[in-house]
């Protein structure tokens, strides 16, 4: 009697330890809990040796979380199959309210055997670095807005009025440096808020400059250049979008990309009744926000703005013609939807959904730079044994 050739291993991964469970491919086979294991490379090697032998095909699965994708890269480098699954797409029983590390690992192993899990794309080290750089820039923008709101709130509480406009330019900052208060504590707090406002722009500029420099050596740089052929999509937005989506050649149809971005309406059907709700808003928030921001440019008439020819001069002439035809079509679609009385926000989302299909088609036609990086963990992280 031959033994099943596939062994599904579920991991509940945390920073220093992970729960392990395994199950063979036989229907009705019992899921076996293997206890806990460390997360260092030597612990992974020991875990692989602890698994039942005579299983030539090993499939490991764990949830995507704050620990990142280094475990998937390590296991893939060793020749094993490793899935990173989306936590929001893991089936759960409504009445099951007990959650432990052991139960989560057993559930992942069982669902992996039944084929009910949906894997997410694991970015390469270079793609993950560009994604982190773009997110760090977005966090700097949010921190700058938060610092300005705090300073404005403090002025409002203390009835400090400005006769000019709050442009945050040199004149406005000089006026802020001269503001006092009735007590010694209030000027200290006020100047601390002012220093926070003045420190974030320099941080934002450094991150934006690094983003523009790193994209020149990125393997997806041709896709970034092609993406900038659309009006409303400059280098920063293009890099953020491409880094969030990754290599789109893995997607078979643009509808899959729209669904992954959460740009499709939710639906609730029962019998003859069919009802559509708001957007699912699933998937990558950064990519969806960048798409919607770029879609607002379709509200203006189709024309070539001043910065656009500079971005188009490096592209082939056929690709420039396709970009112009797509822009004309999107502007016409936006006017038709507005003429039918649709809300502007709904129209922008519809344009963003169609732009995602254009990005998918563009990514399949643009040749990529050959990958030269290794899948091993960077040495900067330090030894884990």
Coordinates of C-alpha atoms in Angstrom, one line a residue:
X1 CA 0.0 0.0 0.0
X2 CA 1.5 3.3 -1.1
X3 CA 1.5 6.3 1.2
X4 CA 0.2 9.7 0.2
X5 CA 2.9 11.8 -1.4
X6 CA 1.8 15.2 -0.1
X7 CA 2.1 16.5 3.4
X8 CA 0.4 19.7 4.4
X9 CA 2.0 21.7 7.2
X10 CA 0.2 24.6 8.9
X11 CA 2.2 27.2 10.8
X12 CA 1.0 29.8 13.2
X13 CA 4.0 32.1 13.0
X14 CA 5.1 34.7 15.6
X15 CA 8.3 36.5 16.3
X16 CA 10.2 33.9 18.2
X17 CA 8.0 30.8 18.0
X18 CA 5.5 29.1 15.8
X19 CA 3.0 26.3 16.3
X20 CA 3.2 23.4 13.8
X21 CA 0.6 20.9 12.6
X22 CA 0.7 18.5 9.7
X23 CA -1.8 16.2 7.9
X24 CA -1.4 13.8 5.0
X25 CA -3.5 14.0 1.8
X26 CA -5.8 11.1 2.7
X27 CA -9.4 12.2 3.2
X28 CA -10.4 11.7 6.8
X29 CA -6.8 11.6 8.0
X30 CA -6.2 13.1 11.5
X31 CA -4.4 16.4 11.8
X32 CA -1.3 15.9 14.0
X33 CA 0.0 18.8 16.2
X34 CA 3.8 18.8 16.3
X35 CA 4.1 21.4 19.1
X36 CA 6.1 24.5 18.7
X37 CA 9.3 25.4 17.0
X38 CA 11.7 28.4 16.8
X39 CA 11.9 30.7 13.8
X40 CA 15.7 30.7 13.2
X41 CA 17.1 29.0 10.2
X42 CA 18.5 26.2 12.3
X43 CA 15.1 25.7 13.9
X44 CA 13.5 25.4 10.4
X45 CA 16.0 22.7 9.4
X46 CA 15.3 20.8 12.6
X47 CA 11.5 21.1 11.9
X48 CA 11.9 19.7 8.4
X49 CA 13.8 16.7 9.8
X50 CA 11.0 16.2 12.4
X51 CA 8.3 15.8 9.8
X52 CA 7.3 12.3 8.7
X53 CA 9.6 10.8 6.2
X54 CA 8.7 9.3 2.8
X55 CA 6.8 12.5 1.9
X56 CA 8.5 13.8 -1.3
X57 CA 6.0 16.7 -1.7
X58 CA 5.9 19.1 1.2
X59 CA 3.5 22.1 1.3
X60 CA 3.8 24.7 4.1
X61 CA 1.2 27.4 4.7
X62 CA 0.9 30.3 7.2
X63 CA -1.0 33.5 7.5
X64 CA 0.2 36.8 6.2
X65 CA 1.0 39.1 9.1
X66 CA 3.6 41.4 10.6
X67 CA 6.4 38.9 10.5
X68 CA 6.7 39.4 6.7
X69 CA 7.6 37.0 4.0
X70 CA 11.2 36.0 5.1
X71 CA 9.9 32.5 6.2
X72 CA 8.4 31.9 2.8
X73 CA 11.6 32.9 1.1
X74 CA 13.7 30.6 3.3
X75 CA 11.5 27.6 2.7
X76 CA 11.3 28.3 -1.0
X77 CA 15.1 28.6 -1.2
X78 CA 15.3 25.1 0.4
X79 CA 13.1 23.7 -2.4
X80 CA 9.8 23.4 -0.5
X81 CA 6.4 24.9 -1.5
X82 CA 5.3 27.6 0.9
X83 CA 2.0 29.5 0.7
X84 CA 1.3 32.8 2.4
X85 CA -2.5 33.1 2.7
X86 CA -4.7 36.1 3.2
X87 CA -6.2 36.1 6.8
X88 CA -9.4 37.7 5.5
X89 CA -10.1 34.8 3.1
X90 CA -9.6 32.0 5.5
X91 CA -13.0 30.2 6.1
X92 CA -14.2 30.3 9.7
X93 CA -17.1 28.8 11.4
X94 CA -19.5 31.5 12.8
X95 CA -19.8 29.8 16.2
X96 CA -16.1 29.1 16.6
X97 CA -14.9 31.8 19.0
X98 CA -11.9 30.0 20.5
X99 CA -8.5 30.9 19.0
X100 CA -5.1 29.5 20.1
X101 CA -1.8 29.0 18.3
X102 CA -2.3 25.3 18.2
X103 CA -5.9 25.5 16.9
X104 CA -4.8 28.0 14.2
X105 CA -2.0 25.7 12.9
X106 CA -4.4 22.7 12.8
X107 CA -7.0 24.7 10.9
X108 CA -4.5 25.9 8.4
X109 CA -3.2 22.4 7.7
X110 CA -6.8 21.1 7.3
X111 CA -7.8 23.9 5.0
X112 CA -4.6 23.4 2.9
X113 CA -5.5 19.8 2.4
X114 CA -9.0 20.6 1.3
X115 CA -7.9 23.4 -1.1
X116 CA -9.9 26.2 0.6
X117 CA -7.1 28.7 1.0
X118 CA -6.1 31.6 -1.3
X119 CA -2.4 32.4 -1.5
X120 CA -1.1 36.0 -1.8
X121 CA 1.8 37.0 -3.9
X122 CA 5.2 37.0 -2.1
X123 CA 7.3 39.9 -3.3
X124 CA 11.0 39.6 -3.9
X125 CA 13.5 41.4 -1.6
X126 CA 13.9 44.3 -4.1
X127 CA 10.1 44.6 -4.6
X128 CA 9.5 44.6 -0.9
X129 CA 12.2 47.3 -0.4
X130 CA 10.5 49.6 -2.9
X131 CA 7.1 48.9 -1.3
X132 CA 8.5 49.8 2.1
X133 CA 10.1 53.0 0.7
X134 CA 6.7 54.1 -0.8
X135 CA 4.9 53.3 2.4
X136 CA 7.4 55.2 4.5
X137 CA 6.8 58.3 2.3
X138 CA 3.0 58.0 2.8
X139 CA 3.6 57.7 6.5
X140 CA 5.7 60.9 6.4
X141 CA 2.9 62.7 4.7
X142 CA 0.4 61.5 7.3
X143 CA 2.7 62.6 10.1
X144 CA 3.1 66.0 8.6
X145 CA -0.6 66.5 8.3
X146 CA -1.1 65.3 11.9
X147 CA 1.6 67.8 13.1
X148 CA -0.1 70.6 11.3
X149 CA -3.5 69.7 12.8
X150 CA -2.1 69.6 16.3
X151 CA -0.5 73.0 15.8
X152 CA -3.8 74.5 14.4
X153 CA -5.8 73.0 17.3
X154 CA -3.4 74.5 19.9
X155 CA -3.7 77.9 18.2
X156 CA -7.5 77.6 18.2
X157 CA -7.6 76.7 21.9
X158 CA -5.4 79.7 22.8
X159 CA -7.2 82.1 20.5
X160 CA -3.9 82.8 18.5
X161 CA -5.0 84.4 15.2
X162 CA -2.9 84.9 12.1
X163 CA -3.7 87.9 9.9
X164 CA -2.2 86.2 6.8
X165 CA -2.6 82.9 5.2
X166 CA -1.3 79.6 6.7
X167 CA 0.9 78.7 3.7
X168 CA 3.6 77.2 5.9
X169 CA 6.2 79.2 4.0
X170 CA 9.2 81.2 5.4
X171 CA 7.1 84.2 6.4
X172 CA 4.5 82.1 8.2
X173 CA 7.1 80.1 10.0
X174 CA 8.8 83.3 11.2
X175 CA 5.5 84.5 12.5
X176 CA 5.0 81.2 14.4
X177 CA 8.5 81.5 16.0
X178 CA 7.5 84.8 17.6
X179 CA 4.2 83.6 19.1
X180 CA 4.2 83.7 22.9
X181 CA 1.8 82.8 25.7
X182 CA 0.6 83.9 29.1
X183 CA 2.6 81.1 30.9
X184 CA 6.1 79.7 30.2
X185 CA 4.7 76.3 29.5
X186 CA 2.5 77.3 26.5
X187 CA 5.3 78.7 24.3
X188 CA 7.3 75.5 25.0
X189 CA 4.4 73.4 23.8
X190 CA 3.8 75.7 20.8
X191 CA 7.4 75.6 19.7
X192 CA 7.5 71.8 20.0
X193 CA 4.6 71.6 17.6
X194 CA 6.3 74.1 15.3
X195 CA 9.5 72.0 15.3
X196 CA 7.5 68.9 14.5
X197 CA 6.0 70.7 11.5
X198 CA 9.4 71.9 10.2
X199 CA 11.1 68.5 10.6
X200 CA 8.7 66.4 8.6
X201 CA 9.2 68.1 5.2
X202 CA 12.9 67.3 5.3
X203 CA 12.1 63.7 6.0
X204 CA 9.6 63.6 3.2
X205 CA 12.0 65.1 0.8
X206 CA 14.7 62.5 1.7
X207 CA 12.3 59.6 1.2
X208 CA 11.0 61.0 -2.1
X209 CA 14.5 61.5 -3.4
X210 CA 15.5 58.0 -2.4
X211 CA 12.3 56.7 -4.2
X212 CA 13.3 58.4 -7.4
X213 CA 16.9 57.1 -7.2
X214 CA 16.1 53.5 -6.4
X215 CA 13.6 53.1 -9.2
X216 CA 16.3 53.4 -11.8
X217 CA 17.8 50.1 -10.8
X218 CA 14.5 48.3 -10.2
X219 CA 13.5 45.4 -12.4
X220 CA 10.0 46.9 -12.8
X221 CA 11.4 50.3 -13.9
X222 CA 10.1 49.8 -17.5
X223 CA 6.5 49.3 -16.2
X224 CA 6.9 52.5 -14.1
X225 CA 8.0 54.5 -17.2
X226 CA 5.1 53.1 -19.2
X227 CA 2.7 53.8 -16.3
X228 CA 3.7 57.5 -16.4
X229 CA 2.3 57.8 -20.0
X230 CA -1.1 58.4 -18.4
X231 CA -2.1 61.9 -17.3
X232 CA -2.3 62.3 -13.5
X233 CA 0.3 59.6 -12.9
X234 CA 3.7 61.0 -12.1
X235 CA 6.8 59.0 -10.9
X236 CA 5.8 58.8 -7.2
X237 CA 2.3 57.6 -7.9
X238 CA 3.6 55.1 -10.6
X239 CA 6.2 53.6 -8.2
X240 CA 3.7 53.3 -5.4
X241 CA 1.2 51.6 -7.6
X242 CA 3.6 49.2 -9.3
X243 CA 5.3 48.3 -6.0
X244 CA 2.0 47.6 -4.4
X245 CA 0.8 45.4 -7.3
X246 CA 4.1 43.7 -8.1
X247 CA 4.5 41.6 -11.2
X248 CA 1.1 41.5 -12.9
X249 CA 2.0 38.7 -15.3
X250 CA 0.8 36.3 -12.7
X251 CA -2.8 37.6 -13.1
X252 CA -4.7 35.8 -15.9
X253 CA -7.5 38.3 -16.3
X254 CA -8.0 42.0 -15.4
X255 CA -11.2 41.1 -13.5
X256 CA -9.0 39.2 -11.0
X257 CA -6.9 42.3 -10.5
X258 CA -10.1 44.5 -10.0
X259 CA -11.3 42.0 -7.4
X260 CA -7.9 41.9 -5.7
X261 CA -7.9 45.7 -5.5
X262 CA -11.4 45.8 -4.0
X263 CA -12.8 47.9 -6.9
X264 CA -15.8 45.6 -7.5
X265 CA -19.2 46.1 -5.8
X266 CA -20.3 43.6 -3.1
X267 CA -23.3 41.5 -3.9
X268 CA -26.0 39.7 -1.8
X269 CA -28.3 37.4 -3.8
X270 CA -31.0 35.2 -2.5
X271 CA -33.5 33.5 -4.8
X272 CA -34.8 36.0 -7.4
X273 CA -33.5 39.0 -5.5
X274 CA -30.1 40.4 -6.4
X275 CA -28.7 43.3 -4.5
X276 CA -25.3 45.1 -5.0
X277 CA -23.7 47.1 -2.3
X278 CA -20.6 49.3 -1.9
X279 CA -17.1 48.4 -2.9
X280 CA -15.5 45.4 -1.2
X281 CA -12.4 47.5 -0.5
X282 CA -10.4 44.3 -0.2
X283 CA -6.7 43.9 -1.0
X284 CA -4.0 46.5 -1.1
X285 CA -5.2 49.9 0.2
X286 CA -2.1 51.7 -1.1
X287 CA -2.7 50.6 -4.7
X288 CA -6.4 51.4 -4.6
X289 CA -5.7 54.9 -3.3
X290 CA -3.1 55.6 -6.0
X291 CA -5.5 54.4 -8.7
X292 CA -8.3 56.6 -7.4
X293 CA -6.0 59.6 -7.1
X294 CA -4.9 59.2 -10.7
X295 CA -8.5 58.7 -11.9
X296 CA -9.4 62.3 -10.9
X297 CA -7.3 63.5 -13.9
X298 CA -9.9 62.1 -16.3
X299 CA -12.4 64.7 -15.2
X300 CA -10.6 67.3 -17.3
X301 CA -10.9 67.3 -21.2
X302 CA -8.4 65.1 -23.0
X303 CA -5.3 67.2 -23.7
X304 CA -1.5 66.9 -23.4
X305 CA -0.4 68.9 -20.3
X306 CA 3.1 70.5 -20.1
X307 CA 4.9 67.8 -18.0
X308 CA 3.4 64.9 -20.0
X309 CA 5.6 65.2 -23.2
X310 CA 8.7 64.9 -21.0
X311 CA 7.4 61.6 -19.7
X312 CA 6.4 60.4 -23.1
X313 CA 9.6 61.2 -25.0
X314 CA 11.3 58.0 -23.8
X315 CA 8.4 55.7 -24.9
X316 CA 7.9 54.2 -28.3
X317 CA 5.5 56.0 -30.7
X318 CA 3.0 53.2 -30.8
X319 CA 2.8 53.1 -27.0
X320 CA 2.3 56.9 -27.0
X321 CA -0.6 56.5 -29.4
X322 CA -2.2 53.8 -27.3
X323 CA -1.9 56.0 -24.2
X324 CA -3.6 58.9 -25.9
X325 CA -6.4 56.8 -27.2
X326 CA -7.0 55.3 -23.7
X327 CA -7.0 58.8 -22.2
X328 CA -9.6 60.0 -24.7
X329 CA -11.8 57.0 -24.1
X330 CA -11.6 57.4 -20.3
X331 CA -12.5 61.1 -20.5
X332 CA -15.5 60.3 -22.7
X333 CA -16.6 57.6 -20.3
X334 CA -16.4 60.0 -17.4
X335 CA -18.6 62.6 -19.2
X336 CA -21.2 59.9 -20.1
X337 CA -21.4 58.8 -16.5
X338 CA -21.7 62.3 -15.2
X339 CA -24.4 63.0 -17.8
X340 CA -26.4 60.1 -16.5
X341 CA -26.4 61.7 -13.1
X342 CA -23.9 59.4 -11.4
X343 CA -22.1 60.7 -8.3
X344 CA -18.6 62.0 -9.0
X345 CA -17.1 59.6 -6.5
X346 CA -18.8 56.7 -8.2
X347 CA -17.5 57.9 -11.5
X348 CA -14.0 58.2 -10.3
X349 CA -14.1 54.6 -8.9
X350 CA -15.4 53.4 -12.3
X351 CA -12.5 55.1 -14.1
X352 CA -10.0 53.7 -11.6
X353 CA -11.4 50.2 -12.2
X354 CA -10.9 50.6 -16.0
X355 CA -7.4 52.0 -15.4
X356 CA -6.5 48.8 -13.5
X357 CA -7.4 46.9 -16.7
X358 CA -5.1 49.2 -18.7
X359 CA -2.3 48.6 -16.2
X360 CA -2.7 44.8 -16.5
X361 CA -2.5 45.0 -20.3
X362 CA 0.5 47.3 -20.1
X363 CA 2.4 45.1 -17.6
X364 CA 2.0 42.0 -20.0
X365 CA 3.5 43.9 -22.9
X366 CA 6.4 45.8 -21.3
X367 CA 9.6 43.7 -21.0
X368 CA 11.0 43.6 -17.5
X369 CA 14.6 44.0 -16.4
X370 CA 16.2 40.6 -15.6
X371 CA 16.1 39.7 -12.0
X372 CA 19.6 39.7 -10.4
X373 CA 18.9 39.5 -6.7
X374 CA 19.1 36.5 -4.5
X375 CA 16.2 35.1 -2.5
X376 CA 18.3 34.7 0.7
X377 CA 17.7 36.9 3.6
X378 CA 19.9 40.0 3.7
X379 CA 22.9 40.0 5.9
X380 CA 21.8 43.3 7.5
X381 CA 19.2 41.4 9.4
X382 CA 21.8 39.6 11.4
X383 CA 22.3 35.9 12.2
X384 CA 19.3 34.1 13.7
X385 CA 21.1 31.1 15.2

